[in-house]
Every structure is written in C-alpha cells, then in structure tokens.
Amino acid sequence: MQVTLAQLTPKLSEKQHNLLLIREAIAKASKEKSDIIIFPELFLTGYSVGENISDLAEVTNGPSLTEIKKLCRKHSIFAVVGFPEKGDDGNYYISSAFINEKGGLQGVYRKVHLFDSEKKYFSQGTEIPVFDTPLGKIGLMICFDVEFPEVARALKLKGADLIIISNANMVPYEVHHHIYAKSRAMENEIPVIICNRLGSEGELNFCGDSMVINSDGKVLLSMGNKEGVKTIGLPLHSSTDPKLGYIAKRRRELYSV
C-alpha cells in the first residue's frame, strides 16, 4: 500500500488557505500513485480554535468536507482529515473524517482522550471503531490517544491491520509521540502511521516528526522538522518475530482489575 503524509503548517482559522493546502497535497499524492493521504489533527482550521469553535466547526456534510470528498473522488484516493466537528447532539468534537476513494464518508473518529484545555471546548468521543476498507481494516486515533495503550490494543483486537494517528503535538512533548507510536506498533504487531504538523500558534510550537512505522517498530519514513508531502510503500502484513508473539501470548485472565 502506498501511503502519503502531509506534514504541513495550517493557518489558524483560515479554512480556505488550509483547503488549498489539502487540494495541493491530494494532487501530489495522486501523481505518486498513493492509496491514502493523512493530514494532522484539526488541520482544516488549525489547532487553537478555542473561543471560535462555534464559527469554525462543521458537520460531516459541511462545505469544507464536501469539497474534500470531491477531491478524493476526482483523484481516487482515501484521506484522513482532522477537523472540528459539530455533532448531531450539539457538542463539539476533535474528529478525523475518513473519506474513501469514491468521495464517500467511510466514517468519523472522535478523539477519546482530550489533552489539557481541549476539555473546555470539546467533548470526548465514546467509540473506538475499525473501518473495513478495500485497503484493509483501519483504526484511527488522534494525538493524546497514542499515550494510552488500551486504544491501540482495542483496535488490534477488533481486527485492525493498520493504525493511523493524526497529531498536533508540540514542544516539549516531541519525545512522547516518537516513543509511544513505535511502542504501539511493536506491542500490537501492527503498522502505525503518525502525521504531525509544523508551525506555531501563540506559545505552541508544533514539532513535526511524522513517521511511518512497520509492525516490528522499524521507522520506514521519518520527516523530522521539514515541511512536505511524502509517499512511501507500507506492507500491511509483514512477518513479525514468532518468538515474541505478544498478541498470541497474552494472558487475558490476569488483566482484569
């Protein structure tokens, strides 16, 4: 499978600018024969939406996502796009829209672990779905979720072949996502993609370091702090060391507390 990471710098509250970045990135990924492109957390609006959430959030059939769906259909590519979602319940969520190659909404993942002041503006998601696609069974996470091993393990046990993480991680926490993403791949014997952003918003400095990691924890692509749109081949079902066999050797009867 060919996967593309869009490690870019969105402008806060400027959807049209960010849609242009999305449009250009999807076109580049398409030229490189990519199957799927991943964007960072809240990429549509920038991270610090805060008090402006009611003006910036969209429903899943809102104008911005409708445009992105058309782009996916035009270029026959899957996309994972971070956006602030206004739910049918009136609450706001940090969400990832999973759009398929026909321009349909494969599904939406809502961040289940909110970080710091996010709790002032957003509600927590309540589900950890796995999406069955022609590419394989794919689970999504968002940023702080990666620091809770239960999420990745739940996705693996539900049959996921791949975990995709949209990130908006900042200094001084760069070491966290680097270590945790590799750990989630190794302990669950599953490839992990983590796509982070760059740039600054107020006192927040986002650290990049997007990665593609195979099921052994080997980093196949590391983007460091350089802006760009990169594509790489990722085998979903590469063999792992049978002497380890973490999933097969679990002792479930001991873990309930």
PDB file of C-alpha atoms in Angstrom:
ATOM      1  CA  MET A   1       0.000   0.000   0.000  1.00  0.00           C
ATOM      2  CA  GLN A   2       1.246   3.488  -0.865  1.00  0.00           C
ATOM      3  CA  VAL A   3       0.693   5.991   1.959  1.00  0.00           C
ATOM      4  CA  THR A   4       1.210   9.753   1.980  1.00  0.00           C
ATOM      5  CA  LEU A   5       1.864  12.022   4.965  1.00  0.00           C
ATOM      6  CA  ALA A   6       1.085  15.739   4.683  1.00  0.00           C
ATOM      7  CA  GLN A   7       3.366  17.375   7.260  1.00  0.00           C
ATOM      8  CA  LEU A   8       2.334  20.979   6.694  1.00  0.00           C
ATOM      9  CA  THR A   9       1.559  24.242   8.511  1.00  0.00           C
ATOM     10  CA  PRO A  10      -2.115  25.238   8.550  1.00  0.00           C
ATOM     11  CA  LYS A  11      -3.145  28.819   9.254  1.00  0.00           C
ATOM     12  CA  LEU A  12      -5.322  29.275  12.311  1.00  0.00           C
ATOM     13  CA  SER A  13      -8.994  29.895  11.443  1.00  0.00           C
ATOM     14  CA  GLU A  14      -8.238  30.220   7.705  1.00  0.00           C
ATOM     15  CA  LYS A  15     -10.167  27.352   6.176  1.00  0.00           C
ATOM     16  CA  GLN A  16      -9.764  28.456   2.577  1.00  0.00           C
ATOM     17  CA  HIS A  17      -5.984  28.579   2.880  1.00  0.00           C
ATOM     18  CA  ASN A  18      -5.942  25.186   4.553  1.00  0.00           C
ATOM     19  CA  LEU A  19      -8.251  23.743   1.895  1.00  0.00           C
ATOM     20  CA  LEU A  20      -5.758  24.937  -0.712  1.00  0.00           C
ATOM     21  CA  LEU A  21      -3.010  23.028   1.116  1.00  0.00           C
ATOM     22  CA  ILE A  22      -5.256  19.960   1.187  1.00  0.00           C
ATOM     23  CA  ARG A  23      -6.048  20.309  -2.512  1.00  0.00           C
ATOM     24  CA  GLU A  24      -2.364  20.589  -3.461  1.00  0.00           C
ATOM     25  CA  ALA A  25      -1.334  17.708  -1.201  1.00  0.00           C
ATOM     26  CA  ILE A  26      -4.004  15.371  -2.586  1.00  0.00           C
ATOM     27  CA  ALA A  27      -2.983  16.214  -6.149  1.00  0.00           C
ATOM     28  CA  LYS A  28       0.669  15.469  -5.337  1.00  0.00           C
ATOM     29  CA  ALA A  29      -0.226  12.196  -3.624  1.00  0.00           C
ATOM     30  CA  SER A  30      -2.319  11.190  -6.615  1.00  0.00           C
ATOM     31  CA  LYS A  31       0.586  11.781  -9.005  1.00  0.00           C
ATOM     32  CA  GLU A  32       2.675   9.484  -6.810  1.00  0.00           C
ATOM     33  CA  LYS A  33       0.019   6.745  -7.065  1.00  0.00           C
ATOM     34  CA  SER A  34      -0.791   6.896  -3.358  1.00  0.00           C
ATOM     35  CA  ASP A  35      -3.702   4.929  -1.935  1.00  0.00           C
ATOM     36  CA  ILE A  36      -4.270   7.124   1.118  1.00  0.00           C
ATOM     37  CA  ILE A  37      -3.192  10.537   2.418  1.00  0.00           C
ATOM     38  CA  ILE A  38      -3.148  11.559   6.085  1.00  0.00           C
ATOM     39  CA  PHE A  39      -3.404  15.096   7.461  1.00  0.00           C
ATOM     40  CA  PRO A  40      -2.711  16.265  11.050  1.00  0.00           C
ATOM     41  CA  GLU A  41      -5.172  16.869  13.885  1.00  0.00           C
ATOM     42  CA  LEU A  42      -7.566  19.812  13.331  1.00  0.00           C
ATOM     43  CA  PHE A  43      -5.770  20.600  10.086  1.00  0.00           C
ATOM     44  CA  LEU A  44      -8.824  22.178   8.492  1.00  0.00           C
ATOM     45  CA  THR A  45      -8.853  25.062  10.986  1.00  0.00           C
ATOM     46  CA  GLY A  46      -5.616  24.960  12.929  1.00  0.00           C
ATOM     47  CA  TYR A  47      -5.382  23.732  16.498  1.00  0.00           C
ATOM     48  CA  SER A  48      -6.209  26.686  18.784  1.00  0.00           C
ATOM     49  CA  VAL A  49      -9.804  27.196  17.692  1.00  0.00           C
ATOM     50  CA  GLY A  50     -10.938  27.736  21.277  1.00  0.00           C
ATOM     51  CA  GLU A  51     -13.478  30.511  21.611  1.00  0.00           C
ATOM     52  CA  ASN A  52     -14.192  30.456  17.867  1.00  0.00           C
ATOM     53  CA  ILE A  53     -15.294  26.834  17.812  1.00  0.00           C
ATOM     54  CA  SER A  54     -18.954  27.628  17.125  1.00  0.00           C
ATOM     55  CA  ASP A  55     -17.971  29.539  13.966  1.00  0.00           C
ATOM     56  CA  LEU A  56     -15.369  27.063  12.713  1.00  0.00           C
ATOM     57  CA  ALA A  57     -16.821  23.633  13.480  1.00  0.00           C
ATOM     58  CA  GLU A  58     -18.592  21.755  10.689  1.00  0.00           C
ATOM     59  CA  VAL A  59     -20.979  18.874  10.404  1.00  0.00           C
ATOM     60  CA  THR A  60     -19.780  15.934   8.330  1.00  0.00           C
ATOM     61  CA  ASN A  61     -21.647  17.153   5.248  1.00  0.00           C
ATOM     62  CA  GLY A  62     -20.481  20.749   5.682  1.00  0.00           C
ATOM     63  CA  PRO A  63     -18.932  22.790   2.863  1.00  0.00           C
ATOM     64  CA  SER A  64     -15.272  22.043   3.583  1.00  0.00           C
ATOM     65  CA  LEU A  65     -15.669  18.296   3.918  1.00  0.00           C
ATOM     66  CA  THR A  66     -17.894  18.273   0.836  1.00  0.00           C
ATOM     67  CA  GLU A  67     -15.060  19.857  -1.147  1.00  0.00           C
ATOM     68  CA  ILE A  68     -12.542  17.337   0.212  1.00  0.00           C
ATOM     69  CA  LYS A  69     -14.851  14.463  -0.699  1.00  0.00           C
ATOM     70  CA  LYS A  70     -14.953  15.751  -4.280  1.00  0.00           C
ATOM     71  CA  LEU A  71     -11.152  15.863  -4.335  1.00  0.00           C
ATOM     72  CA  CYS A  72     -10.927  12.273  -3.125  1.00  0.00           C
ATOM     73  CA  ARG A  73     -13.349  11.149  -5.800  1.00  0.00           C
ATOM     74  CA  LYS A  74     -11.509  13.100  -8.510  1.00  0.00           C
ATOM     75  CA  HIS A  75      -8.145  11.603  -7.567  1.00  0.00           C
ATOM     76  CA  SER A  76      -9.441   8.187  -6.453  1.00  0.00           C
ATOM     77  CA  ILE A  77      -7.694   8.366  -3.080  1.00  0.00           C
ATOM     78  CA  PHE A  78      -8.578   7.778   0.560  1.00  0.00           C
ATOM     79  CA  ALA A  79      -7.967  10.643   3.020  1.00  0.00           C
ATOM     80  CA  VAL A  80      -7.887  11.140   6.783  1.00  0.00           C
ATOM     81  CA  VAL A  81      -8.524  14.806   7.605  1.00  0.00           C
ATOM     82  CA  GLY A  82      -8.587  16.399  11.054  1.00  0.00           C
ATOM     83  CA  PHE A  83     -11.417  18.867  11.668  1.00  0.00           C
ATOM     84  CA  PRO A  84     -13.552  20.314  14.489  1.00  0.00           C
ATOM     85  CA  GLU A  85     -16.886  18.524  14.261  1.00  0.00           C
ATOM     86  CA  LYS A  86     -20.274  19.793  15.337  1.00  0.00           C
ATOM     87  CA  GLY A  87     -22.158  16.661  16.314  1.00  0.00           C
ATOM     88  CA  ASP A  88     -25.854  15.993  15.910  1.00  0.00           C
ATOM     89  CA  ASP A  89     -26.032  16.238  19.704  1.00  0.00           C
ATOM     90  CA  GLY A  90     -24.858  19.866  19.607  1.00  0.00           C
ATOM     91  CA  ASN A  91     -21.477  19.034  21.135  1.00  0.00           C
ATOM     92  CA  TYR A  92     -18.110  19.738  19.529  1.00  0.00           C
ATOM     93  CA  TYR A  93     -15.514  17.046  18.896  1.00  0.00           C
ATOM     94  CA  ILE A  94     -11.909  16.822  17.742  1.00  0.00           C
ATOM     95  CA  SER A  95     -12.506  14.473  14.839  1.00  0.00           C
ATOM     96  CA  SER A  96     -10.906  12.774  11.870  1.00  0.00           C
ATOM     97  CA  ALA A  97     -13.002  12.369   8.746  1.00  0.00           C
ATOM     98  CA  PHE A  98     -12.158   9.151   6.902  1.00  0.00           C
ATOM     99  CA  ILE A  99     -13.082   9.677   3.254  1.00  0.00           C
ATOM    100  CA  ASN A 100     -12.912   6.884   0.700  1.00  0.00           C
ATOM    101  CA  GLU A 101     -11.691   6.892  -2.885  1.00  0.00           C
ATOM    102  CA  LYS A 102     -15.223   7.334  -4.221  1.00  0.00           C
ATOM    103  CA  GLY A 103     -15.768  10.510  -2.211  1.00  0.00           C
ATOM    104  CA  GLY A 104     -17.940   8.848   0.400  1.00  0.00           C
ATOM    105  CA  LEU A 105     -17.594   9.217   4.139  1.00  0.00           C
ATOM    106  CA  GLN A 106     -16.123   5.926   5.344  1.00  0.00           C
ATOM    107  CA  GLY A 107     -16.623   7.131   8.891  1.00  0.00           C
ATOM    108  CA  VAL A 108     -15.630   9.619  11.578  1.00  0.00           C
ATOM    109  CA  TYR A 109     -13.400   9.077  14.588  1.00  0.00           C
ATOM    110  CA  ARG A 110     -13.800  11.345  17.615  1.00  0.00           C
ATOM    111  CA  LYS A 111     -10.823  11.805  19.938  1.00  0.00           C
ATOM    112  CA  VAL A 112     -11.472   9.895  23.153  1.00  0.00           C
ATOM    113  CA  HIS A 113      -8.670  11.332  25.333  1.00  0.00           C
ATOM    114  CA  LEU A 114      -8.663  15.131  25.470  1.00  0.00           C
ATOM    115  CA  PHE A 115      -5.462  16.972  26.365  1.00  0.00           C
ATOM    116  CA  ASP A 116      -5.278  19.893  28.793  1.00  0.00           C
ATOM    117  CA  SER A 117      -7.537  22.829  27.792  1.00  0.00           C
ATOM    118  CA  GLU A 118      -9.218  20.871  24.985  1.00  0.00           C
ATOM    119  CA  LYS A 119     -11.746  19.815  27.637  1.00  0.00           C
ATOM    120  CA  LYS A 120     -13.000  23.420  27.855  1.00  0.00           C
ATOM    121  CA  TYR A 121     -14.296  23.372  24.304  1.00  0.00           C
ATOM    122  CA  PHE A 122     -14.686  19.776  23.176  1.00  0.00           C
ATOM    123  CA  SER A 123     -16.484  16.635  24.294  1.00  0.00           C
ATOM    124  CA  GLN A 124     -14.816  13.236  24.428  1.00  0.00           C
ATOM    125  CA  GLY A 125     -15.544  10.596  21.831  1.00  0.00           C
ATOM    126  CA  THR A 126     -17.069   7.365  23.096  1.00  0.00           C
ATOM    127  CA  GLU A 127     -16.206   4.800  20.407  1.00  0.00           C
ATOM    128  CA  ILE A 128     -13.075   3.091  19.057  1.00  0.00           C
ATOM    129  CA  PRO A 129     -14.160   1.870  15.608  1.00  0.00           C
ATOM    130  CA  VAL A 130     -12.324  -0.148  12.986  1.00  0.00           C
ATOM    131  CA  PHE A 131     -13.183   0.734   9.386  1.00  0.00           C
ATOM    132  CA  ASP A 132     -13.345  -2.084   6.846  1.00  0.00           C
ATOM    133  CA  THR A 133     -11.986  -0.804   3.511  1.00  0.00           C
ATOM    134  CA  PRO A 134     -10.546  -2.216   0.275  1.00  0.00           C
ATOM    135  CA  LEU A 135      -7.140  -1.222   1.670  1.00  0.00           C
ATOM    136  CA  GLY A 136      -7.639  -3.299   4.808  1.00  0.00           C
ATOM    137  CA  LYS A 137      -9.148  -2.814   8.244  1.00  0.00           C
ATOM    138  CA  ILE A 138      -8.048   0.566   9.550  1.00  0.00           C
ATOM    139  CA  GLY A 139      -8.248   2.086  13.030  1.00  0.00           C
ATOM    140  CA  LEU A 140      -7.853   5.791  13.760  1.00  0.00           C
ATOM    141  CA  MET A 141      -6.509   7.647  16.777  1.00  0.00           C
ATOM    142  CA  ILE A 142      -5.818  11.321  17.453  1.00  0.00           C
ATOM    143  CA  CYS A 143      -2.722  12.699  19.195  1.00  0.00           C
ATOM    144  CA  PHE A 144      -3.061  12.167  23.000  1.00  0.00           C
ATOM    145  CA  ASP A 145      -4.838   8.854  22.354  1.00  0.00           C
ATOM    146  CA  VAL A 146      -1.473   7.293  21.464  1.00  0.00           C
ATOM    147  CA  GLU A 147      -0.327   7.686  25.077  1.00  0.00           C
ATOM    148  CA  PHE A 148      -2.999   5.236  26.244  1.00  0.00           C
ATOM    149  CA  PRO A 149      -2.024   1.700  25.169  1.00  0.00           C
ATOM    150  CA  GLU A 150      -5.574   0.435  25.610  1.00  0.00           C
ATOM    151  CA  VAL A 151      -6.763   2.258  22.483  1.00  0.00           C
ATOM    152  CA  ALA A 152      -4.277   0.646  20.117  1.00  0.00           C
ATOM    153  CA  ARG A 153      -4.793  -2.746  21.754  1.00  0.00           C
ATOM    154  CA  ALA A 154      -8.562  -2.446  21.346  1.00  0.00           C
ATOM    155  CA  LEU A 155      -8.117  -1.635  17.662  1.00  0.00           C
ATOM    156  CA  LYS A 156      -5.820  -4.612  17.181  1.00  0.00           C
ATOM    157  CA  LEU A 157      -8.202  -6.994  18.944  1.00  0.00           C
ATOM    158  CA  LYS A 158     -11.048  -5.688  16.764  1.00  0.00           C
ATOM    159  CA  GLY A 159      -9.086  -6.806  13.719  1.00  0.00           C
ATOM    160  CA  ALA A 160      -7.283  -3.656  12.574  1.00  0.00           C
ATOM    161  CA  ASP A 161      -4.495  -4.137  10.018  1.00  0.00           C
ATOM    162  CA  LEU A 162      -3.218  -0.570  10.383  1.00  0.00           C
ATOM    163  CA  ILE A 163      -3.434   2.296  12.874  1.00  0.00           C
ATOM    164  CA  ILE A 164      -3.408   5.902  11.633  1.00  0.00           C
ATOM    165  CA  ILE A 165      -2.800   8.747  14.087  1.00  0.00           C
ATOM    166  CA  SER A 166      -3.465  12.409  13.270  1.00  0.00           C
ATOM    167  CA  ASN A 167      -1.338  14.608  15.510  1.00  0.00           C
ATOM    168  CA  ALA A 168      -0.916  18.209  16.646  1.00  0.00           C
ATOM    169  CA  ASN A 169       1.922  17.539  19.052  1.00  0.00           C
ATOM    170  CA  MET A 170       4.074  20.348  20.336  1.00  0.00           C
ATOM    171  CA  VAL A 171       7.304  21.095  22.198  1.00  0.00           C
ATOM    172  CA  PRO A 172       8.285  19.851  24.803  1.00  0.00           C
ATOM    173  CA  TYR A 173       6.365  16.614  24.151  1.00  0.00           C
ATOM    174  CA  GLU A 174       8.064  15.527  20.922  1.00  0.00           C
ATOM    175  CA  VAL A 175       9.715  12.526  22.578  1.00  0.00           C
ATOM    176  CA  HIS A 176       6.324  11.242  23.745  1.00  0.00           C
ATOM    177  CA  HIS A 177       4.777  10.581  20.360  1.00  0.00           C
ATOM    178  CA  HIS A 178       8.060   9.253  18.978  1.00  0.00           C
ATOM    179  CA  ILE A 179       8.348   6.598  21.690  1.00  0.00           C
ATOM    180  CA  TYR A 180       4.659   5.791  22.046  1.00  0.00           C
ATOM    181  CA  ALA A 181       3.990   5.392  18.317  1.00  0.00           C
ATOM    182  CA  LYS A 182       6.811   2.877  17.966  1.00  0.00           C
ATOM    183  CA  SER A 183       5.694   1.098  21.128  1.00  0.00           C
ATOM    184  CA  ARG A 184       2.095   0.813  19.903  1.00  0.00           C
ATOM    185  CA  ALA A 185       3.361  -0.733  16.659  1.00  0.00           C
ATOM    186  CA  MET A 186       5.658  -3.237  18.364  1.00  0.00           C
ATOM    187  CA  GLU A 187       3.403  -4.383  21.190  1.00  0.00           C
ATOM    188  CA  ASN A 188       0.440  -4.873  18.854  1.00  0.00           C
ATOM    189  CA  GLU A 189       2.405  -6.218  15.876  1.00  0.00           C
ATOM    190  CA  ILE A 190       0.740  -3.698  13.587  1.00  0.00           C
ATOM    191  CA  PRO A 191       1.942  -0.867  11.313  1.00  0.00           C
ATOM    192  CA  VAL A 192       1.405   2.651  12.641  1.00  0.00           C
ATOM    193  CA  ILE A 193       1.302   5.941  10.745  1.00  0.00           C
ATOM    194  CA  ILE A 194       1.535   9.183  12.713  1.00  0.00           C
ATOM    195  CA  CYS A 195       1.136  12.525  10.926  1.00  0.00           C
ATOM    196  CA  ASN A 196       2.029  15.682  12.846  1.00  0.00           C
ATOM    197  CA  ARG A 197       2.025  19.341  11.842  1.00  0.00           C
ATOM    198  CA  LEU A 198       4.528  22.180  11.917  1.00  0.00           C
ATOM    199  CA  GLY A 199       4.318  25.894  12.717  1.00  0.00           C
ATOM    200  CA  SER A 200       3.363  27.938  15.770  1.00  0.00           C
ATOM    201  CA  GLU A 201       0.165  29.243  17.330  1.00  0.00           C
ATOM    202  CA  GLY A 202       0.800  31.654  20.180  1.00  0.00           C
ATOM    203  CA  GLU A 203       3.076  29.851  22.636  1.00  0.00           C
ATOM    204  CA  LEU A 204       2.552  26.465  20.974  1.00  0.00           C
ATOM    205  CA  ASN A 205       5.363  25.238  18.733  1.00  0.00           C
ATOM    206  CA  PHE A 206       4.435  22.109  16.794  1.00  0.00           C
ATOM    207  CA  CYS A 207       7.257  19.645  16.291  1.00  0.00           C
ATOM    208  CA  GLY A 208       6.580  17.612  13.155  1.00  0.00           C
ATOM    209  CA  ASP A 209       8.436  14.263  13.188  1.00  0.00           C
ATOM    210  CA  SER A 210       5.724  12.414  11.273  1.00  0.00           C
ATOM    211  CA  MET A 211       6.535   8.730  10.819  1.00  0.00           C
ATOM    212  CA  VAL A 212       5.579   5.517   9.081  1.00  0.00           C
ATOM    213  CA  ILE A 213       6.393   2.520  11.277  1.00  0.00           C
ATOM    214  CA  ASN A 214       6.147  -1.154  10.389  1.00  0.00           C
ATOM    215  CA  SER A 215       4.838  -3.911  12.649  1.00  0.00           C
ATOM    216  CA  ASP A 216       8.335  -4.569  14.050  1.00  0.00           C
ATOM    217  CA  GLY A 217       8.692  -0.963  15.175  1.00  0.00           C
ATOM    218  CA  LYS A 218      11.104  -0.074  12.368  1.00  0.00           C
ATOM    219  CA  VAL A 219      10.722   3.507  11.148  1.00  0.00           C
ATOM    220  CA  LEU A 220      10.301   3.394   7.363  1.00  0.00           C
ATOM    221  CA  LEU A 221       9.828   7.150   6.984  1.00  0.00           C
ATOM    222  CA  SER A 222      10.732   9.965   9.367  1.00  0.00           C
ATOM    223  CA  MET A 223      10.022  13.520   8.238  1.00  0.00           C
ATOM    224  CA  GLY A 224      11.853  15.340  11.028  1.00  0.00           C
ATOM    225  CA  ASN A 225      11.030  19.040  11.124  1.00  0.00           C
ATOM    226  CA  LYS A 226      10.842  19.567   7.382  1.00  0.00           C
ATOM    227  CA  GLU A 227       7.608  20.577   5.713  1.00  0.00           C
ATOM    228  CA  GLY A 228       6.444  18.391   2.877  1.00  0.00           C
ATOM    229  CA  VAL A 229       4.171  15.755   1.394  1.00  0.00           C
ATOM    230  CA  LYS A 230       5.891  12.358   1.325  1.00  0.00           C
ATOM    231  CA  THR A 231       4.768   9.000  -0.069  1.00  0.00           C
ATOM    232  CA  ILE A 232       6.150   5.580   0.826  1.00  0.00           C
ATOM    233  CA  GLY A 233       5.213   1.948   0.386  1.00  0.00           C
ATOM    234  CA  LEU A 234       3.961   0.215   3.536  1.00  0.00           C
ATOM    235  CA  PRO A 235       3.424  -3.564   3.745  1.00  0.00           C
ATOM    236  CA  LEU A 236       0.386  -4.263   5.912  1.00  0.00           C
ATOM    237  CA  HIS A 237       1.081  -7.915   6.618  1.00  0.00           C
ATOM    238  CA  SER A 238       4.843  -8.191   7.025  1.00  0.00           C
ATOM    239  CA  SER A 239       6.007 -11.067   9.198  1.00  0.00           C
ATOM    240  CA  THR A 240       6.914 -10.487  12.836  1.00  0.00           C
ATOM    241  CA  ASP A 241       9.236 -12.433  15.124  1.00  0.00           C
ATOM    242  CA  PRO A 242       7.318 -15.587  16.150  1.00  0.00           C
ATOM    243  CA  LYS A 243       9.358 -15.811  19.341  1.00  0.00           C
ATOM    244  CA  LEU A 244       7.666 -12.643  20.563  1.00  0.00           C
ATOM    245  CA  GLY A 245       4.019 -13.173  19.617  1.00  0.00           C
ATOM    246  CA  TYR A 246       2.654 -10.579  22.026  1.00  0.00           C
ATOM    247  CA  ILE A 247      -0.960 -10.954  20.935  1.00  0.00           C
ATOM    248  CA  ALA A 248      -0.978 -14.749  20.907  1.00  0.00           C
ATOM    249  CA  LYS A 249       0.770 -15.000  24.268  1.00  0.00           C
ATOM    250  CA  ARG A 250      -1.467 -12.627  26.201  1.00  0.00           C
ATOM    251  CA  ARG A 251      -2.898 -13.980  29.460  1.00  0.00           C
ATOM    252  CA  ARG A 252      -6.260 -12.274  29.460  1.00  0.00           C
ATOM    253  CA  GLU A 253      -7.398 -13.939  32.671  1.00  0.00           C
ATOM    254  CA  LEU A 254      -4.797 -11.966  34.630  1.00  0.00           C
ATOM    255  CA  TYR A 255      -5.508  -8.498  33.274  1.00  0.00           C
ATOM    256  CA  SER A 256      -8.967  -7.635  34.599  1.00  0.00           C
ATOM    257  CA  VAL A 257      -8.952  -5.254  37.558  1.00  0.00           C
TER     258      VAL A 257
END
